Coordinates of C-alpha atoms in Angstrom, one line a residue:
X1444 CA 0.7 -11.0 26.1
X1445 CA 2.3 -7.5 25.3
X1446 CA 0.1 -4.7 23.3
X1447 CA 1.5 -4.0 20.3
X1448 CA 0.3 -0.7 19.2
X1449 CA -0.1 -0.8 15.2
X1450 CA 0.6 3.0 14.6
X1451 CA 2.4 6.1 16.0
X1452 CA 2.3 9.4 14.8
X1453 CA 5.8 10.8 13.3
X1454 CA 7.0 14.1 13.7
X1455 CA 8.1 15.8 10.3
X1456 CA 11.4 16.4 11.8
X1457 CA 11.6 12.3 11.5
X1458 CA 13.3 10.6 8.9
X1459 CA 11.1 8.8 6.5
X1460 CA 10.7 5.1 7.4
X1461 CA 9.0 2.3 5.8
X1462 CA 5.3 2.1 6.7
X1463 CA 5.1 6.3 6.6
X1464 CA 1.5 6.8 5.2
X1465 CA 1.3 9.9 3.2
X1466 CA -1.9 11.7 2.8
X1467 CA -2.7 13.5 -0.6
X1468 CA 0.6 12.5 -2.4
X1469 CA 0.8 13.6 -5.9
X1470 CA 2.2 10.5 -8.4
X1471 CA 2.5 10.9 -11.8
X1472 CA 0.3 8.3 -14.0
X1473 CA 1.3 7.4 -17.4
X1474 CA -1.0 6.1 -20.0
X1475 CA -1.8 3.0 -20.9
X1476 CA -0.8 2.9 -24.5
X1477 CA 1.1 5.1 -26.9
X1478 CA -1.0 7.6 -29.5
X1479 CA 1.6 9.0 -30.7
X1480 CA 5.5 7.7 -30.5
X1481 CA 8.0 10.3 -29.2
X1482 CA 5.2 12.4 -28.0
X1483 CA 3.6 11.6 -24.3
X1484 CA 1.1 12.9 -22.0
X1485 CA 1.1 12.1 -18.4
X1486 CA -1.2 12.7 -15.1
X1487 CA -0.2 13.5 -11.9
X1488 CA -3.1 11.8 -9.3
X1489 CA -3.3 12.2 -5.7
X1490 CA -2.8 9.1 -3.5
X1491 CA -2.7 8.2 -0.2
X1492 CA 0.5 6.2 0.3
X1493 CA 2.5 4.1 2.3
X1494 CA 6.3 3.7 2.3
X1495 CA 7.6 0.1 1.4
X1496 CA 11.3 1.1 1.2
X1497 CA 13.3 -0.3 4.0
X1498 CA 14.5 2.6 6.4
X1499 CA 17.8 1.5 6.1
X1500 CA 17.5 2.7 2.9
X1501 CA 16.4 5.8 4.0
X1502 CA 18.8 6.7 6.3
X1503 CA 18.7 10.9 6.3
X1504 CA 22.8 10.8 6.1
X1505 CA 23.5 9.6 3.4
X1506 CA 20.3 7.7 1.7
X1507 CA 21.4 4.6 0.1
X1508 CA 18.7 5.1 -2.9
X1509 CA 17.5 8.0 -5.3
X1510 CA 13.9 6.5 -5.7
X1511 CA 11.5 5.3 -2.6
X1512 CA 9.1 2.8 -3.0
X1513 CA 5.3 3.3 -2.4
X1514 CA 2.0 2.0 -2.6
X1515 CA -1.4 3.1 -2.6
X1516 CA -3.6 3.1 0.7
X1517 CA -7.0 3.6 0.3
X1518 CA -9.8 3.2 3.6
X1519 CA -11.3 -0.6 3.6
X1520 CA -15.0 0.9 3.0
X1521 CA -13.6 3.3 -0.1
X1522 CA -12.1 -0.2 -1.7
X1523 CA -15.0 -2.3 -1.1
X1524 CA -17.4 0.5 -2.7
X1525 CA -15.0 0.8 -5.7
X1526 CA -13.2 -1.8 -6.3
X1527 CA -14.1 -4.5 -9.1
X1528 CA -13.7 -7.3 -6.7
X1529 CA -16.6 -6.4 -4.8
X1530 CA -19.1 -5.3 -7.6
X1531 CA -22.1 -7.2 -8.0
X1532 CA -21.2 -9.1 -4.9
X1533 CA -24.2 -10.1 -1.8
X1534 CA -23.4 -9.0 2.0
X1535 CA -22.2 -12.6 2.1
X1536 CA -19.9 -12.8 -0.3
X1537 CA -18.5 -9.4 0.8
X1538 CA -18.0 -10.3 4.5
X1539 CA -16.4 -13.5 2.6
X1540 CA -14.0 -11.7 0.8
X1541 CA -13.0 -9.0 3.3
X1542 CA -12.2 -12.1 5.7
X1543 CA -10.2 -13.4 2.3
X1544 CA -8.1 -10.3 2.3
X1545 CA -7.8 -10.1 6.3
X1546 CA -5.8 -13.5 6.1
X1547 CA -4.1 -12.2 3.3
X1548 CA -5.7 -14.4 0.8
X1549 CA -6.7 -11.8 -1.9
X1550 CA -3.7 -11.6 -4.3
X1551 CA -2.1 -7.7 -4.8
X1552 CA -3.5 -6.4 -1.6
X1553 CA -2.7 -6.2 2.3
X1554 CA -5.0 -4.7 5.2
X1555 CA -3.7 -2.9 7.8
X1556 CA -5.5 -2.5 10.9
X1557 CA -8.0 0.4 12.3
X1558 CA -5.3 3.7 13.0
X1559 CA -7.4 4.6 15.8
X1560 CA -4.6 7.6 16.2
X1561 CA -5.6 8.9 13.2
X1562 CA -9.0 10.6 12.6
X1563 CA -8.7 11.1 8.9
X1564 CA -8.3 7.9 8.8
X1565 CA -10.9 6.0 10.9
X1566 CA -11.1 2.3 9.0
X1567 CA -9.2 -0.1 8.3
X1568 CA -6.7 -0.1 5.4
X1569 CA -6.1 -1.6 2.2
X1570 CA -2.9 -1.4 0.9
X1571 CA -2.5 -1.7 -3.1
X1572 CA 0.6 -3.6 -4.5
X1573 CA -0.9 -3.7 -8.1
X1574 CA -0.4 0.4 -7.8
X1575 CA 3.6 0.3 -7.0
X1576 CA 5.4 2.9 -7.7
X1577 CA 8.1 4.9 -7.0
X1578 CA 8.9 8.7 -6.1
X1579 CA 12.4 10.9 -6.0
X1580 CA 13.8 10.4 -2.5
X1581 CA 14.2 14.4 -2.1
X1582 CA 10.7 15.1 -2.8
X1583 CA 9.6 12.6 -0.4
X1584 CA 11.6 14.3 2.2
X1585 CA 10.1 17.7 1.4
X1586 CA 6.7 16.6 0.7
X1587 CA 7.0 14.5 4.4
X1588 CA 7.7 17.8 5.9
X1589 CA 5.4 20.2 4.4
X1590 CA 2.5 17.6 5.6
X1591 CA 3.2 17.8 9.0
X1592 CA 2.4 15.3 11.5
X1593 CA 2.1 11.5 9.8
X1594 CA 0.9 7.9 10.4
X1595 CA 4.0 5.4 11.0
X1596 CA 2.9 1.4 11.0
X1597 CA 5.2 0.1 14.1
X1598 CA 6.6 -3.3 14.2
X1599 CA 5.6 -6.4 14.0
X1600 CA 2.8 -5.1 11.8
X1601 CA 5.4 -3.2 9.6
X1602 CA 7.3 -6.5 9.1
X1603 CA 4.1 -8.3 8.0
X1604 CA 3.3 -5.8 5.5
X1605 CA 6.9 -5.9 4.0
X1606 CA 6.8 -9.2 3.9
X1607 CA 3.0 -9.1 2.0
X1608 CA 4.6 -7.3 -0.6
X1609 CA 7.9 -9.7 -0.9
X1610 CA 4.7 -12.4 -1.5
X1611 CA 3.3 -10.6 -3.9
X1612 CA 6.3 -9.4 -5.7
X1613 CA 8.2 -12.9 -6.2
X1614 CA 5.5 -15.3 -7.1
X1615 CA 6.0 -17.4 -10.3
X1616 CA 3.4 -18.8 -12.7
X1617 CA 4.0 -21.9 -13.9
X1618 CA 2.8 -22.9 -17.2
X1619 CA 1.6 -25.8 -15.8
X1620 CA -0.4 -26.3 -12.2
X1621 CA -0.3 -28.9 -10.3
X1622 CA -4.1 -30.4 -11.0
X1623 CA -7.0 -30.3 -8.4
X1624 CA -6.7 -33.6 -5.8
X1625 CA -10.1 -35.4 -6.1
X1626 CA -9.7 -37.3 -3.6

């Protein structure tokens, strides 16, 4: 069985690529509700994220897109300290639930394995679909640049995320389940 190494460290003189993780990227949060109409206030936050734009998209010729997809990353011990999931929750039911999420089973998130490359990031990774959003292509580019060095996930693992997220994004709630079997 061949390794498969999870991670590689981009140069900034390499495109952008899906599964770039960007440290300390600023994204502009709206609020939830309007005060007042035709007047709006906004926040800029810094996240850690990861790319979820296909690189074909991102090709440095001629970029097929304006906008590039991203997501939140966030270290597995940071989510399971603050995240609402986890709150109120015994050492059982949190090794529970991080298996939950490891096999993918915890709707709106994805883990990523350990970037042992990487010693700002030293844990695994939770990546956060509910937090989608999207940044100007040029910016990106700059922003990549200015940080230096970055994480890159590699194939297969890349593919799996991608395909997390295609999960996620397409499911449809019915407005009637299928009930429980009984027997």
């Amino acid at each position: 069985m061949p390794d498969y190494l999870p991670y590689k460290i981009a140069q900034p003189a390499e495109a952008l690529a899906q599964g770039d993780i960007l440290l300390s990227f600023p994204l502009v949060d709206l609020p939830h509700r309007i005060d007042h109409p035709g007047r709006y206030e906004a926040t800029v936050n810094v996240y850690d994220v990861i790319i979820l734009t296909q690189s074909c998209d991102l090709a440095r010729d001629k970029p097929k897109i304006d906008r590039v997809v991203v997501c939140p990353v966030c270290k597995l011990e940071y989510f399971v300290n603050e995240n609402e999931l986890f709150k109120h929750k015994s050492q059982k039911q949190k090794i529970s639930l991080k298996n939950r999420l490891r096999q993918g089973a915890v709707v709106g998130f994805h883990l990523l394995m350990k970037p042992n490359i990487a010693p700002q990031l030293d844990d695994f990774l939770v990546v956060d679909f509910r937090g989608t959003s999207s940044a100007p292509y040029h910016f990106l580019v700059d922003f990549a640049s200015a940080m230096g060095p970055r994480l890159r996930l590699l194939p297969p693992y890349r593919e799996h995320l991608s395909q997390a997220f295609a999960r996620f994004f397409m499911r449809v709630g019915l407005p009637v389940d299928i009930p429980p079997f009984t027997r």
